[in-house]
Amino acid sequence: MPKVFRKTLACFVAILLFVSSFALAQNSSDQTRPRRAETQTQTATPSSSQIPDASAEPLIRIGLSTDARSVSITTSGRLMYALSETAQPEPLQIARVRLEARALSPDFPQPSPDANYHVEIAGAATRIDAERAATEIKSATNEDAQISQDARTNTWRIQVGQNGTRNEAEDLRSRLQDAGFVNAAVVQTGSIGHPPATAGGTDTSASMNTRGSGAQPSPSASPAQTARSSTLPRSANAGGMVRPVTRASVPTRELVAFSTAAATLFRARAPVQFSSDNEQSAPVRFNEKPYRGRLEVFANERGTLTVVNVIPLEAYVRGVVPNELSPGGYPALEALKAQAIAARTYAVKNRGQFASQGFDLLPTTRSQVYGGMSTEHPLTDFAVESTRGLIATYNGEPINALYTSTCGGRTEDVENIFNEATPYLRGRECAAEGRAAFAPFTIKSSRDTADIREEQNAQLARDAALLAVHSFQIPPRITDAWLTAPVTQTEARGWLQNVARLSRQNALVTNDDITHAPAFSSALMLAVFGETRADTLLNSADVEYLLSFRDATDVPQQNRADVAMLLRDGFLALYPDATLRPREPLTRARCIRTIVLIMESRGNFQLQKGTTRPASNGALIVRSARNHDQPIQVSSDAYLFRSFGDNSYPARSVVIVGGEPVTFHVNAVGDVDFLEVRPAPNGAAADHYSPFSNWTVQMSVAEAQQRLRQVNGIFGNLRDLHVAARGSSRRAIDLEIIGTNGTAHLRGGRIRSILGLREQLFVIDRRYDDAGHIIGFTFIGRGWGHGVGMCQVGAFGLARIGWTYDRILKNYYTGIELTKLY
C-alpha cells in the first residue's frame, strides 16, 4: 500500500471516529456500560446496579501521565495499535513509536476564534463534596465557584470564574493548581460532552479540605507524598459501573505518531491504544517501564498528552499490592491477601474517580501506588490470585476501602478525619485482644526466680545471675538473707580468681583481709588490670582529696589509692551514712555489685547485645547489624529478666514481640542461659514493625506560621497551638490556633496535611525563650498516614500471630462481608 494512501486512510478513519464521538456523547451509554445507581449512600439497600456484572472482570484505566510533552511507547516484540478500545489492534511492524501533541491539521475542524472557555473541576461524588470544594476555592482564589450536576454520570462538578478567552482560563487553571486543586481543567463553553447541567447552590459552612482525591499512603511513600494525600477519596462512580471515556470537548491539538526515523506514521484526533503481540515476554513499555494490557495516548485539554494504562482489574491489583505493602519488608501471606482485597475493593469503588480526565485512577498515593509489571512479586502475585474477584462489601455495596500505612496503635472514626461518617470506617484497636495474643512470642524458663523483697537488693538478682552463668559459685536461688550476710574468704577468693580469668590476668595471691573493703579493693584492681594502676595514676593529693568520707583514716595506706579510684569511678559505694566501714566484713551484696559494675564497664563478661525480631517457638531471634535474622535457642532453665525503669527483675517468662533491646549470654552448647529484655520502644501494637511507629518533629513558630497561612481566618502572628478536641483514637481533630488578633481552628485531616506531619496522633511540647515566649513546638507522635481503615503494617502484625486475611479485614472494617465479584 503506498505510503501517501496509508496516511490518507489513517486521517479518514480518525475523522470518522471524531464524528462518531460527537454522536456517542449525545446518547446514553447504557447499551455499552452497566447502569449506575441513581442514588447511592454508604448504607443504601443493595441493588443489582451497585456491583458490576459478576460474569466479567472489569477493565481499569490508570492515568500514568497527565501532562507529557512527548511520549515514547516501545516493546521488545512487535508493537500493535488501534484507534479505539473495541477495535482489533493492527501491527505497526516497528518496536518504538514517539507521540506528540500538535496543532490541528487542516483536515480537522478548528474551534471558533470567538469561543469562550472556563475552568471546571469534575468528579465529586456528592453535592456536599462539591459545595465544600467551592467554598475552599473562593477562599483560596477569590473566584466565584458554582456547582452543577452531570446528568450523564450523576456526579458533581464545579465551574470556577466567568467565561473568557482560553488564555484567561489557562491562567485561572494554573492558580487553582497552585492552590492544590490539581483536577482543574480548561473547558470550552458549550462544548460537546458538557450538556446543560442542573444548577446547584453553595454555602460557606465547609470546614474540610476537598482538594484532590485523597489516598492512603504506602509504606514506601515519602512524607511529601503522603502530605498531599490527606483527603478522603471521592467516588464519581460509587458502584463501579460507569466506564469513563475521554472528554469529548473539542481540543485544539491532535496526536501525531512518529517512527524512529522521525517519519510521521499517522495523525489521530481520537485516543490511540498500543499493545504488544506478546504481553508476557515482550510487554508494551512507557518510559521504558513494562505494563500489562494496553497503553492509550490522547491529547488533553491542556494541549499535552495523557497516557492511560487500560488493564484488567486483577492485573492492576498485581501491580498495586507489592507497592502498597512490600513483600520484602512484610512477607506475611495473609496480610498481603488482605491488602489485595482492599486494593481491589478500592479500585471497584472509585472507578471513574477521574472520569472527566479520561481515566479511573492515578498510580500514586492520591489513589493507589501502581508500578506495573516491573514491581510484581511472586508472593504478592499468589496473594492476588488466591483472592481473585473478592471485594469487601457493606450492605451489598463495595466499601471505600481506605487504608493507612501505620496507625500508631489505633485507627480513627472516618468523620473525624474526612468529615463524613461511614458505618464501616470506625476507630479500632490495632492489636489482638487479651494476653493470649502474646502466646506465640513468649519465652519461658523452668528456673525459680530469686526471692528478693528488700528494695536495696532489687538489682542483685540480675547481678548474681550474670556471675552464675560465668561460673561464679552462686546458689541456684538467692534470698535477701544470703545477700546481706558477710562474704566468706572462700567465696571472695573464688570470685576474684574468676575475675582474673575473665580479665585474662594471672592467678591472684590474696591475704586473710580479703573480705574487708580495703584489701578486697586492691585485689579486685589487680584481678581486673594486672597492675597497681591506681597507685600509678593517683598522687597523694588525689587520694586524700577522694577519700574525704568520715572513716577514711581507717583505710590502710597500701590500699588507699585502690579504694580512691574505685570510689571515683562509681564501682565501690559508701553506706548511706557516708562511711565505708573498713574494719567490717563486706556483705555478699556489696562484693557482687562491685564486681559486676567494673566487669561490665570493661566488657569482660561474655555478653552479646542486639535487637530482637518476634520470638518463634521459644527461640530468641536477633536482628544482626547486616539485617539478618539469627535464631538462638533459649535454655529451658535460663535466667530471664525483664526491665522496668532502671532495674531488671527476674521472670519466669518474657514476651518478645520484636524491637526489644536484649542482652544475653550463650553457653558452651550454644543456648542462651541469660536473657535480659528491655521493652520495645514501638510498643506491642500490631503495627510496631513500622519504622514510623514513633516520630518527633520540631518546628519554629515562624515555620508553623508559614504552614498555617492557608487556614481561614486572620489570627495575626502565631502565639500558640492547642489541641481543642481529640477523636476516638486520641488523634487531634480540632487544632486551635492562637494569634495576636484572635483564634482560628484547623479541623479534620487538614491538620496533618497543612502542618506537614506524618500523622495527627500527636502531643505538643513547647520551647520557650528567656522571656517566657513560645519560640517553637515539638510534635511527638505515632504513625504515618490518615489513620482511617485498614492499618497496612498492622495487618502484617496480625498475620504474624496467625490471623487470616478475612479476620484481618473484618477487624479494621466494621460489619463488612467478603463478596465474590466475578
PDB file of C-alpha atoms in Angstrom, residues 10-25 83-84 104 107-111 188 192 247-254 268-271:
ATOM      1  CA  ALA A  10      -5.490   6.939   8.724  1.00  0.00           C
ATOM      2  CA  CYS A  11      -6.758  10.509   8.639  1.00  0.00           C
ATOM      3  CA  PHE A  12     -10.081   9.359   7.200  1.00  0.00           C
ATOM      4  CA  VAL A  13     -10.526   6.784   9.972  1.00  0.00           C
ATOM      5  CA  ALA A  14      -9.640   9.380  12.601  1.00  0.00           C
ATOM      6  CA  ILE A  15     -12.250  11.793  11.183  1.00  0.00           C
ATOM      7  CA  LEU A  16     -14.883   9.066  11.287  1.00  0.00           C
ATOM      8  CA  LEU A  17     -14.008   8.340  14.898  1.00  0.00           C
ATOM      9  CA  PHE A  18     -14.150  12.039  15.735  1.00  0.00           C
ATOM     10  CA  VAL A  19     -17.610  12.371  14.218  1.00  0.00           C
ATOM     11  CA  SER A  20     -18.828   9.245  15.961  1.00  0.00           C
ATOM     12  CA  SER A  21     -17.562  10.561  19.305  1.00  0.00           C
ATOM     13  CA  PHE A  22     -19.939  13.515  18.970  1.00  0.00           C
ATOM     14  CA  ALA A  23     -22.837  11.148  18.455  1.00  0.00           C
ATOM     15  CA  LEU A  24     -21.829   8.966  21.389  1.00  0.00           C
ATOM     16  CA  ALA A  25     -21.603  11.993  23.637  1.00  0.00           C
ATOM     17  CA  LEU A  83      -7.806   3.781  17.245  1.00  0.00           C
ATOM     18  CA  SER A  84     -10.476   2.637  19.670  1.00  0.00           C
ATOM     19  CA  LEU A 104      -4.811  20.514  14.496  1.00  0.00           C
ATOM     20  CA  ASP A 107      -8.130  18.055   7.887  1.00  0.00           C
ATOM     21  CA  PHE A 108      -9.856  18.571  11.213  1.00  0.00           C
ATOM     22  CA  PRO A 109     -12.485  21.136  12.238  1.00  0.00           C
ATOM     23  CA  GLN A 110     -10.964  24.120  14.035  1.00  0.00           C
ATOM     24  CA  PRO A 111     -12.524  25.714  17.079  1.00  0.00           C
ATOM     25  CA  GLN A 188     -14.731  25.185  26.011  1.00  0.00           C
ATOM     26  CA  ILE A 192     -19.952  18.573  23.334  1.00  0.00           C
ATOM     27  CA  ARG A 247     -13.720  14.070  27.304  1.00  0.00           C
ATOM     28  CA  ALA A 248     -15.453  14.793  24.005  1.00  0.00           C
ATOM     29  CA  SER A 249     -14.998  18.565  24.100  1.00  0.00           C
ATOM     30  CA  VAL A 250     -13.231  19.983  21.029  1.00  0.00           C
ATOM     31  CA  PRO A 251      -9.459  20.227  21.679  1.00  0.00           C
ATOM     32  CA  THR A 252      -7.005  22.364  19.777  1.00  0.00           C
ATOM     33  CA  ARG A 253      -4.488  19.546  19.382  1.00  0.00           C
ATOM     34  CA  GLU A 254      -4.175  16.266  17.571  1.00  0.00           C
ATOM     35  CA  ALA A 268      -5.330  10.996  15.180  1.00  0.00           C
ATOM     36  CA  ARG A 269      -7.894  13.118  16.906  1.00  0.00           C
ATOM     37  CA  ALA A 270      -9.207  10.126  18.871  1.00  0.00           C
ATOM     38  CA  PRO A 271      -7.262   8.290  21.575  1.00  0.00           C
TER      39      PRO A 271
END
